PDB file of C-alpha atoms and ligand atoms in Angstrom:
ATOM      1  CA  UNK A 927       0.058   0.179  -0.062  1.00 44.00           C
ATOM      2  CA  UNK A 928       1.275   3.876  -0.676  1.00 47.00           C
ATOM      3  CA  UNK A 929       1.708   5.987   1.389  1.00 49.00           C
ATOM      4  CA  UNK A 930      -0.713   8.843   1.581  1.00 44.00           C
ATOM      5  CA  UNK A 931       1.430  12.548  -0.191  1.00 51.00           C
ATOM      6  CA  UNK A 932       2.343  14.061   2.674  1.00 49.00           C
ATOM      7  CA  UNK A 933       2.161  17.001   0.467  1.00 50.00           C
ATOM      8  CA  UNK A 934      -1.657  17.053   0.032  1.00 59.00           C
ATOM      9  CA  UNK A 935      -2.930  18.754   3.149  1.00 63.00           C
ATOM     10  CA  UNK A 936      -5.078  21.670   2.969  1.00 65.00           C
ATOM     11  CA  UNK A 937      -6.786  24.089   6.241  1.00 68.00           C
ATOM     12  CA  UNK A 938      -9.775  25.964   5.437  1.00 66.00           C
ATOM     13  CA  UNK A 939      -9.743  27.665   9.153  1.00 68.00           C
ATOM     14  CA  UNK A 940     -10.345  24.601  11.390  1.00 67.00           C
ATOM     15  CA  UNK A 941      -6.295  23.339  11.070  1.00 71.00           C
ATOM     16  CA  UNK A 942      -4.829  21.301   9.103  1.00 69.00           C
ATOM     17  CA  UNK A 943      -6.671  18.152   7.314  1.00 70.00           C
ATOM     18  CA  UNK A 944      -5.491  15.670   4.284  1.00 70.00           C
ATOM     19  CA  UNK A 945      -7.854  14.193   1.491  1.00 71.00           C
ATOM     20  CA  UNK A 946      -9.225  10.700   2.858  1.00 75.00           C
ATOM     21  CA  UNK A 947      -6.412   8.290   2.297  1.00 76.00           C
ATOM     22  CA  UNK A 948      -8.153   5.500   1.538  1.00 76.00           C
ATOM     23  CA  UNK A 949      -8.881   7.431  -2.373  1.00 78.00           C
ATOM     24  CA  UNK A 950      -4.937   8.388  -2.308  1.00 77.00           C
ATOM     25  CA  UNK A 951      -4.439   4.955  -1.954  1.00 81.00           C
ATOM     26  CA  UNK A 952      -7.132   3.239  -3.891  1.00 84.00           C
ATOM     27  CA  UNK A 953      -8.045   6.016  -6.331  1.00 81.00           C
ATOM     28  CA  UNK A 954     -11.426   5.545  -5.945  1.00 85.00           C
ATOM     29  CA  UNK A 955     -14.027   7.665  -4.817  1.00 84.00           C
ATOM     30  CA  UNK A 956     -17.347   6.141  -2.301  1.00 85.00           C
ATOM     31  CA  UNK A 957     -20.878   7.076  -3.982  1.00 88.00           C
ATOM     32  CA  UNK A 958     -21.078   9.115  -0.856  1.00 88.00           C
ATOM     33  CA  UNK A 959     -19.583  11.578  -1.904  1.00 86.00           C
ATOM     34  CA  UNK A 960     -22.110  12.655  -4.118  1.00 88.00           C
ATOM     35  CA  UNK A 961     -25.308  11.791  -3.052  1.00 89.00           C
ATOM     36  CA  UNK A 962     -24.914  12.158   0.631  1.00 91.00           C
ATOM     37  CA  UNK A 963     -27.329  14.374   2.383  1.00 92.00           C
ATOM     38  CA  UNK A 964     -25.721  14.994   5.504  1.00 93.00           C
ATOM     39  CA  UNK A 965     -21.990  15.151   3.580  1.00 90.00           C
ATOM     40  CA  UNK A 966     -23.869  18.259   1.132  1.00 90.00           C
ATOM     41  CA  UNK A 967     -24.950  19.962   3.898  1.00 93.00           C
ATOM     42  CA  UNK A 968     -22.068  19.643   5.635  1.00 91.00           C
ATOM     43  CA  UNK A 969     -20.807  21.171   2.953  1.00 91.00           C
ATOM     44  CA  UNK A 970     -23.385  23.800   1.713  1.00 92.00           C
ATOM     45  CA  UNK A 971     -21.845  25.234   6.263  1.00 93.00           C
ATOM     46  CA  UNK A 972     -18.503  25.715   4.874  1.00 92.00           C
ATOM     47  CA  UNK A 973     -19.320  27.249   1.608  1.00 93.00           C
ATOM     48  CA  UNK A 974     -20.262  30.172   4.436  1.00 95.00           C
ATOM     49  CA  UNK A 975     -16.499  29.822   5.613  1.00 94.00           C
ATOM     50  CA  UNK A 976     -14.453  30.095   3.252  1.00 94.00           C
ATOM     51  CA  UNK A 977     -13.164  32.645   0.639  1.00 96.00           C
ATOM     52  CA  UNK A 978     -14.997  32.231  -2.541  1.00 96.00           C
ATOM     53  CA  UNK A 979     -13.637  33.563  -5.841  1.00 94.00           C
ATOM     54  CA  UNK A 980     -16.702  34.826  -7.696  1.00 93.00           C
ATOM     55  CA  UNK A 981     -15.440  37.506 -10.281  1.00 92.00           C
ATOM     56  CA  UNK A 982     -12.781  38.760 -11.536  1.00 90.00           C
ATOM     57  CA  UNK A 983     -11.345  42.300 -11.114  1.00 92.00           C
ATOM     58  CA  UNK A 984     -11.842  43.377 -14.940  1.00 90.00           C
ATOM     59  CA  UNK A 985     -15.225  42.999 -14.888  1.00 92.00           C
ATOM     60  CA  UNK A 986     -15.782  45.709 -13.023  1.00 95.00           C
ATOM     61  CA  UNK A 987     -12.808  48.527 -13.920  1.00 94.00           C
ATOM     62  CA  UNK A 988     -14.325  51.396 -13.307  1.00 97.00           C
ATOM     63  CA  UNK A 989     -15.562  53.338 -10.230  1.00 97.00           C
ATOM     64  CA  UNK A 990     -19.136  53.192  -9.860  1.00 97.00           C
ATOM     65  CA  UNK A 991     -19.373  49.662 -11.833  1.00 97.00           C
ATOM     66  CA  UNK A 992     -21.244  46.577 -10.024  1.00 98.00           C
ATOM     67  CA  UNK A 993     -22.085  43.493  -9.905  1.00 97.00           C
ATOM     68  CA  UNK A 994     -24.348  40.976  -8.595  1.00 97.00           C
ATOM     69  CA  UNK A 995     -23.520  37.241  -7.774  1.00 96.00           C
ATOM     70  CA  UNK A 996     -26.128  34.989  -5.699  1.00 94.00           C
ATOM     71  CA  UNK A 997     -24.379  31.969  -3.424  1.00 94.00           C
ATOM     72  CA  UNK A 998     -27.420  29.845  -4.267  1.00 89.00           C
ATOM     73  CA  UNK A 999     -26.393  27.091  -1.765  1.00 90.00           C
ATOM     74  CA  UNK A1000     -26.360  30.014   1.212  1.00 94.00           C
ATOM     75  CA  UNK A1001     -29.024  31.453  -0.181  1.00 95.00           C
ATOM     76  CA  UNK A1002     -26.971  34.724  -0.433  1.00 97.00           C
ATOM     77  CA  UNK A1003     -27.287  37.571  -3.414  1.00 98.00           C
ATOM     78  CA  UNK A1004     -23.791  39.632  -3.095  1.00 98.00           C
ATOM     79  CA  UNK A1005     -23.423  43.204  -4.446  1.00 98.00           C
ATOM     80  CA  UNK A1006     -19.678  43.118  -5.809  1.00 98.00           C
ATOM     81  CA  UNK A1007     -18.884  47.311  -6.302  1.00 98.00           C
ATOM     82  CA  UNK A1008     -15.642  49.276  -7.404  1.00 97.00           C
ATOM     83  CA  UNK A1009     -16.261  52.560  -5.205  1.00 96.00           C
ATOM     84  CA  UNK A1010     -14.429  56.055  -5.949  1.00 95.00           C
ATOM     85  CA  UNK A1011     -11.293  55.188  -4.670  1.00 96.00           C
ATOM     86  CA  UNK A1012     -10.967  52.030  -6.743  1.00 97.00           C
ATOM     87  CA  UNK A1013     -11.443  49.948  -3.791  1.00 97.00           C
ATOM     88  CA  UNK A1014     -13.436  46.389  -4.211  1.00 98.00           C
ATOM     89  CA  UNK A1015     -16.302  46.022  -1.627  1.00 98.00           C
ATOM     90  CA  UNK A1016     -19.233  43.587  -1.335  1.00 98.00           C
ATOM     91  CA  UNK A1017     -22.299  43.994   0.155  1.00 98.00           C
ATOM     92  CA  UNK A1018     -25.899  41.989   0.526  1.00 98.00           C
ATOM     93  CA  UNK A1019     -28.130  42.724  -1.703  1.00 98.00           C
ATOM     94  CA  UNK A1020     -30.462  43.189   0.728  1.00 98.00           C
ATOM     95  CA  UNK A1021     -32.223  46.832   1.760  1.00 98.00           C
ATOM     96  CA  UNK A1022     -31.701  47.494   4.917  1.00 97.00           C
ATOM     97  CA  UNK A1023     -34.761  48.831   5.796  1.00 97.00           C
ATOM     98  CA  UNK A1024     -37.724  46.055   5.116  1.00 97.00           C
ATOM     99  CA  UNK A1025     -34.830  43.153   3.533  1.00 97.00           C
ATOM    100  CA  UNK A1026     -35.879  43.493   0.293  1.00 98.00           C
ATOM    101  CA  UNK A1027     -33.871  42.758  -2.184  1.00 98.00           C
ATOM    102  CA  UNK A1028     -31.764  46.028  -3.729  1.00 98.00           C
ATOM    103  CA  UNK A1029     -30.540  45.816  -6.841  1.00 97.00           C
ATOM    104  CA  UNK A1030     -32.258  42.924  -9.635  1.00 97.00           C
ATOM    105  CA  UNK A1031     -30.001  43.284 -12.941  1.00 96.00           C
ATOM    106  CA  UNK A1032     -27.066  41.343 -13.209  1.00 95.00           C
ATOM    107  CA  UNK A1033     -24.232  44.216 -13.838  1.00 96.00           C
ATOM    108  CA  UNK A1034     -24.765  48.139 -13.825  1.00 97.00           C
ATOM    109  CA  UNK A1035     -22.916  50.945 -13.471  1.00 96.00           C
ATOM    110  CA  UNK A1036     -23.691  53.940 -11.014  1.00 92.00           C
ATOM    111  CA  UNK A1037     -23.199  55.947  -8.202  1.00 86.00           C
ATOM    112  CA  UNK A1038     -26.248  54.623  -6.136  1.00 94.00           C
ATOM    113  CA  UNK A1039     -28.384  52.227  -5.848  1.00 97.00           C
ATOM    114  CA  UNK A1040     -32.056  52.853  -5.213  1.00 98.00           C
ATOM    115  CA  UNK A1041     -34.505  49.969  -3.294  1.00 98.00           C
ATOM    116  CA  UNK A1042     -37.550  49.914  -5.249  1.00 97.00           C
ATOM    117  CA  UNK A1043     -40.006  49.138  -2.722  1.00 98.00           C
ATOM    118  CA  UNK A1044     -39.874  52.583  -0.871  1.00 97.00           C
ATOM    119  CA  UNK A1045     -36.902  53.892  -2.529  1.00 98.00           C
ATOM    120  CA  UNK A1046     -33.849  54.906   0.352  1.00 98.00           C
ATOM    121  CA  UNK A1047     -30.259  54.774  -1.418  1.00 98.00           C
ATOM    122  CA  UNK A1048     -27.066  53.452  -0.722  1.00 98.00           C
ATOM    123  CA  UNK A1049     -23.607  54.823  -1.987  1.00 97.00           C
ATOM    124  CA  UNK A1050     -21.687  52.602  -3.551  1.00 96.00           C
ATOM    125  CA  UNK A1051     -19.609  52.407   0.369  1.00 97.00           C
ATOM    126  CA  UNK A1052     -23.059  51.051   1.413  1.00 97.00           C
ATOM    127  CA  UNK A1053     -23.859  53.897   2.743  1.00 97.00           C
ATOM    128  CA  UNK A1054     -27.342  54.899   3.474  1.00 98.00           C
ATOM    129  CA  UNK A1055     -27.723  58.801   1.517  1.00 97.00           C
ATOM    130  CA  UNK A1056     -31.504  59.397   1.316  1.00 97.00           C
ATOM    131  CA  UNK A1057     -34.967  58.458   2.448  1.00 97.00           C
ATOM    132  CA  UNK A1058     -38.000  59.683   1.076  1.00 97.00           C
ATOM    133  CA  UNK A1059     -40.507  61.821   3.614  1.00 97.00           C
ATOM    134  CA  UNK A1060     -37.296  60.693   6.178  1.00 96.00           C
ATOM    135  CA  UNK A1061     -38.897  62.885   8.900  1.00 96.00           C
ATOM    136  CA  UNK A1062     -41.337  59.649   9.468  1.00 95.00           C
ATOM    137  CA  UNK A1063     -38.277  58.088  10.293  1.00 94.00           C
ATOM    138  CA  UNK A1064     -37.186  59.638  13.183  1.00 94.00           C
ATOM    139  CA  UNK A1065     -35.978  56.783  14.769  1.00 94.00           C
ATOM    140  CA  UNK A1066     -33.604  55.807  11.577  1.00 95.00           C
ATOM    141  CA  UNK A1067     -29.831  56.298  12.433  1.00 95.00           C
ATOM    142  CA  UNK A1068     -28.442  55.955   8.753  1.00 95.00           C
ATOM    143  CA  UNK A1069     -24.940  55.928  10.199  1.00 95.00           C
ATOM    144  CA  UNK A1070     -26.418  52.667  11.212  1.00 96.00           C
ATOM    145  CA  UNK A1071     -28.458  51.318   8.497  1.00 97.00           C
ATOM    146  CA  UNK A1072     -26.148  50.984   5.904  1.00 98.00           C
ATOM    147  CA  UNK A1073     -26.166  48.035   3.809  1.00 98.00           C
ATOM    148  CA  UNK A1074     -23.904  45.001   5.166  1.00 98.00           C
ATOM    149  CA  UNK A1075     -20.961  44.269   4.247  1.00 98.00           C
ATOM    150  CA  UNK A1076     -19.498  41.245   3.131  1.00 98.00           C
ATOM    151  CA  UNK A1077     -15.766  39.863   3.522  1.00 98.00           C
ATOM    152  CA  UNK A1078     -13.985  40.665   0.594  1.00 98.00           C
ATOM    153  CA  UNK A1079     -10.419  40.602  -0.923  1.00 98.00           C
ATOM    154  CA  UNK A1080      -8.478  40.310  -4.331  1.00 96.00           C
ATOM    155  CA  UNK A1081      -5.540  38.192  -5.342  1.00 94.00           C
ATOM    156  CA  UNK A1082      -4.218  38.408  -8.457  1.00 91.00           C
ATOM    157  CA  UNK A1083      -7.416  39.917 -10.209  1.00 90.00           C
ATOM    158  CA  UNK A1084      -9.461  37.947  -8.710  1.00 92.00           C
ATOM    159  CA  UNK A1085     -12.217  38.839  -6.535  1.00 96.00           C
ATOM    160  CA  UNK A1086     -12.817  36.817  -3.089  1.00 97.00           C
ATOM    161  CA  UNK A1087     -15.791  37.308  -0.811  1.00 98.00           C
ATOM    162  CA  UNK A1088     -16.476  35.450   2.897  1.00 97.00           C
ATOM    163  CA  UNK A1089     -19.627  35.021   4.189  1.00 97.00           C
ATOM    164  CA  UNK A1090     -18.244  33.946   7.472  1.00 96.00           C
ATOM    165  CA  UNK A1091     -18.705  37.219   9.944  1.00 95.00           C
ATOM    166  CA  UNK A1092     -15.040  37.078  11.464  1.00 95.00           C
ATOM    167  CA  UNK A1093     -13.354  34.791   8.500  1.00 95.00           C
ATOM    168  CA  UNK A1094     -10.544  32.424  10.110  1.00 93.00           C
ATOM    169  CA  UNK A1095      -8.272  33.008   7.720  1.00 94.00           C
ATOM    170  CA  UNK A1096      -7.181  35.635   5.513  1.00 95.00           C
ATOM    171  CA  UNK A1097      -7.522  35.200   1.947  1.00 96.00           C
ATOM    172  CA  UNK A1098      -3.928  34.763   1.648  1.00 94.00           C
ATOM    173  CA  UNK A1099      -3.724  32.059   4.183  1.00 92.00           C
ATOM    174  CA  UNK A1100      -6.336  30.361   2.427  1.00 92.00           C
ATOM    175  CA  UNK A1101      -5.048  30.402  -0.619  1.00 91.00           C
ATOM    176  CA  UNK A1102      -2.188  29.234   0.616  1.00 87.00           C
ATOM    177  CA  UNK A1103       1.647  27.627  -1.170  1.00 83.00           C
ATOM    178  CA  UNK A1104      -0.998  28.333  -4.292  1.00 83.00           C
ATOM    179  CA  UNK A1105      -0.174  31.862  -4.222  1.00 87.00           C
ATOM    180  CA  UNK A1106       3.703  30.799  -4.099  1.00 86.00           C
ATOM    181  CA  UNK A1107       3.497  28.808  -7.120  1.00 84.00           C
ATOM    182  CA  UNK A1108       1.170  31.270  -9.164  1.00 85.00           C
ATOM    183  CA  UNK A1109       2.952  34.233  -8.233  1.00 82.00           C
ATOM    184  CA  UNK A1110       4.388  36.455 -11.100  1.00 82.00           C
ATOM    185  CA  UNK A1111       1.377  33.942 -13.387  1.00 85.00           C
ATOM    186  CA  UNK A1112       0.800  36.514 -16.748  1.00 85.00           C
ATOM    187  CA  UNK A1113      -3.376  36.653 -15.833  1.00 82.00           C
ATOM    188  CA  UNK A1114      -3.356  39.910 -17.097  1.00 77.00           C
ATOM    189  CA  UNK A1115      -2.044  38.819 -20.806  1.00 79.00           C
ATOM    190  CA  UNK A1116      -4.421  36.116 -21.292  1.00 74.00           C
ATOM    191  CA  UNK A1117      -6.272  37.996 -24.404  1.00 64.00           C
ATOM    192  CA  UNK A1118      -9.817  36.501 -23.925  1.00 65.00           C
ATOM    193  CA  UNK A1119     -11.849  35.614 -20.956  1.00 70.00           C
ATOM    194  CA  UNK A1120     -15.008  33.830 -21.440  1.00 72.00           C
ATOM    195  CA  UNK A1121     -17.867  33.835 -18.582  1.00 74.00           C
ATOM    196  CA  UNK A1122     -20.782  30.410 -19.222  1.00 76.00           C
ATOM    197  CA  UNK A1123     -23.091  30.009 -16.984  1.00 77.00           C
ATOM    198  CA  UNK A1124     -24.783  26.664 -16.649  1.00 77.00           C
ATOM    199  CA  UNK A1125     -27.189  25.599 -14.021  1.00 81.00           C
ATOM    200  CA  UNK A1126     -26.508  21.820 -13.293  1.00 80.00           C
ATOM    201  CA  UNK A1127     -29.029  19.679 -11.879  1.00 83.00           C
ATOM    202  CA  UNK A1128     -26.063  17.766 -10.123  1.00 84.00           C
ATOM    203  CA  UNK A1129     -23.665  17.391  -7.391  1.00 86.00           C
ATOM    204  CA  UNK A1130     -21.245  20.777  -7.332  1.00 86.00           C
ATOM    205  CA  UNK A1131     -18.540  18.505  -7.135  1.00 87.00           C
ATOM    206  CA  UNK A1132     -19.063  17.166 -10.706  1.00 85.00           C
ATOM    207  CA  UNK A1133     -18.458  20.340 -11.551  1.00 82.00           C
ATOM    208  CA  UNK A1134     -15.446  21.650  -9.935  1.00 83.00           C
ATOM    209  CA  UNK A1135     -13.886  18.147 -11.218  1.00 85.00           C
ATOM    210  CA  UNK A1136     -14.885  18.532 -14.363  1.00 84.00           C
ATOM    211  CA  UNK A1137     -13.043  22.411 -14.384  1.00 80.00           C
ATOM    212  CA  UNK A1138     -10.318  20.551 -12.514  1.00 81.00           C
ATOM    213  CA  UNK A1139      -8.912  18.466 -15.450  1.00 82.00           C
ATOM    214  CA  UNK A1140      -7.756  19.071 -18.801  1.00 81.00           C
ATOM    215  CA  UNK A1141      -7.663  15.179 -20.214  1.00 84.00           C
ATOM    216  CA  UNK A1142     -11.720  15.123 -21.701  1.00 88.00           C
ATOM    217  CA  UNK A1143     -10.607  18.310 -23.931  1.00 85.00           C
ATOM    218  CA  UNK A1144      -9.166  16.843 -26.699  1.00 86.00           C
ATOM    219  CA  UNK A1145     -11.998  14.444 -27.246  1.00 91.00           C
ATOM    220  CA  UNK A1146     -15.005  16.367 -25.511  1.00 90.00           C
ATOM    221  CA  UNK A1147     -14.366  19.664 -26.934  1.00 88.00           C
ATOM    222  CA  UNK A1148     -12.145  18.510 -30.208  1.00 88.00           C
ATOM    223  CA  UNK A1149     -13.778  21.490 -32.125  1.00 87.00           C
ATOM    224  CA  UNK A1150     -13.036  24.265 -29.695  1.00 83.00           C
ATOM    225  CA  UNK A1151     -11.450  24.554 -27.189  1.00 77.00           C
ATOM    226  CA  UNK A1152      -9.265  22.058 -27.690  1.00 79.00           C
ATOM    227  CA  UNK A1153      -8.436  24.193 -30.948  1.00 75.00           C
ATOM    228  CA  UNK A1154      -7.958  27.557 -28.596  1.00 70.00           C
ATOM    229  CA  UNK A1155      -4.808  25.501 -26.766  1.00 59.00           C
ATOM    230  CA  UNK A1156      -3.266  27.852 -23.878  1.00 47.00           C
ATOM    231  CA  UNK A1157      -4.242  31.456 -25.311  1.00 43.00           C
ATOM    232  CA  UNK A1158      -7.827  32.235 -23.898  1.00 42.00           C
ATOM    233  CA  UNK A1159      -8.894  31.769 -20.708  1.00 44.00           C
ATOM    234  CA  UNK A1160     -11.770  30.486 -19.435  1.00 44.00           C
ATOM    235  CA  UNK A1161     -14.422  31.509 -16.125  1.00 41.00           C
ATOM    236  CA  UNK A1162     -16.942  29.132 -15.748  1.00 41.00           C
ATOM    237  CA  UNK A1163     -19.848  30.029 -13.632  1.00 41.00           C
ATOM    238  CA  UNK A1164     -22.035  26.924 -12.043  1.00 41.00           C
ATOM    239  CA  UNK A1165     -24.969  27.221  -9.832  1.00 42.00           C
ATOM    240  CA  UNK A1166     -24.855  24.041  -8.201  1.00 42.00           C
ATOM    241  CA  UNK A1167     -27.740  21.762  -7.556  1.00 42.00           C
ATOM    242  CA  UNK A1168     -28.197  18.271  -5.952  1.00 39.00           C
ATOM    243  CA  UNK A1169     -30.056  15.510  -7.161  1.00 34.00           C
TER     244      UNK A1169
HETATM  245  S1  FES B1274     -37.486  47.822   1.786  1.00 82.25           S
HETATM  246 FE1  FES B1274     -35.351  48.360   0.685  1.00 82.25          FE
HETATM  247  S2  FES B1274     -36.713  50.982   1.123  1.00 82.25           S
HETATM  248 FE2  FES B1274     -38.080  50.199   1.966  1.00 82.25          FE
END
């Protein structure tokens, strides 16, 4: 029996753990990994605590550009916005008044967000800036009634959010040795960026696994991707669902 590779350790803020030794040694994954309800619920919890790569900085290049991203398994909709100071911030896409979904489009540009319900307005820093008929709300403290922030950070132009109230790790800590391995990688020099969106009624790991190996490209994508070689960068956003 082979000894598991001691280098395959990772940490998602709960201490170092190793991939299941049986899988590493036997090369087989039990069906439970894909169809266990208990495991799936545990994974949904995990997605509320780890850093999630949710967008690229190039999608919001200018001040006041914004996009909306949903984290379906956490029932979260997030506004990702570049402020006038060029910093990228993230907020829950929920009005602080009555909890209305604030932004309904997928992307846009503009220095304010206006709630469709009663027209409370927020700026790109998430501050509550305007309340129609404000005299009717003497108890509302604007300073305390802004949008709820989400932890947000970037690495090499990739935007990550963390839905935990107090992330156990910084983004760089979470990414671990990958940051060193990909240091100085010329991400910005790839000439093409394509975003595809799919809704797949399958366990999320099937989607990730398909995107983590290029073994299939020569056969399955013989007429498209295989011909494009390494000069294109593909970004696939997949909304995951479990059967
Ligand atoms: S719910 Fe948004 S302004 Fe009332």
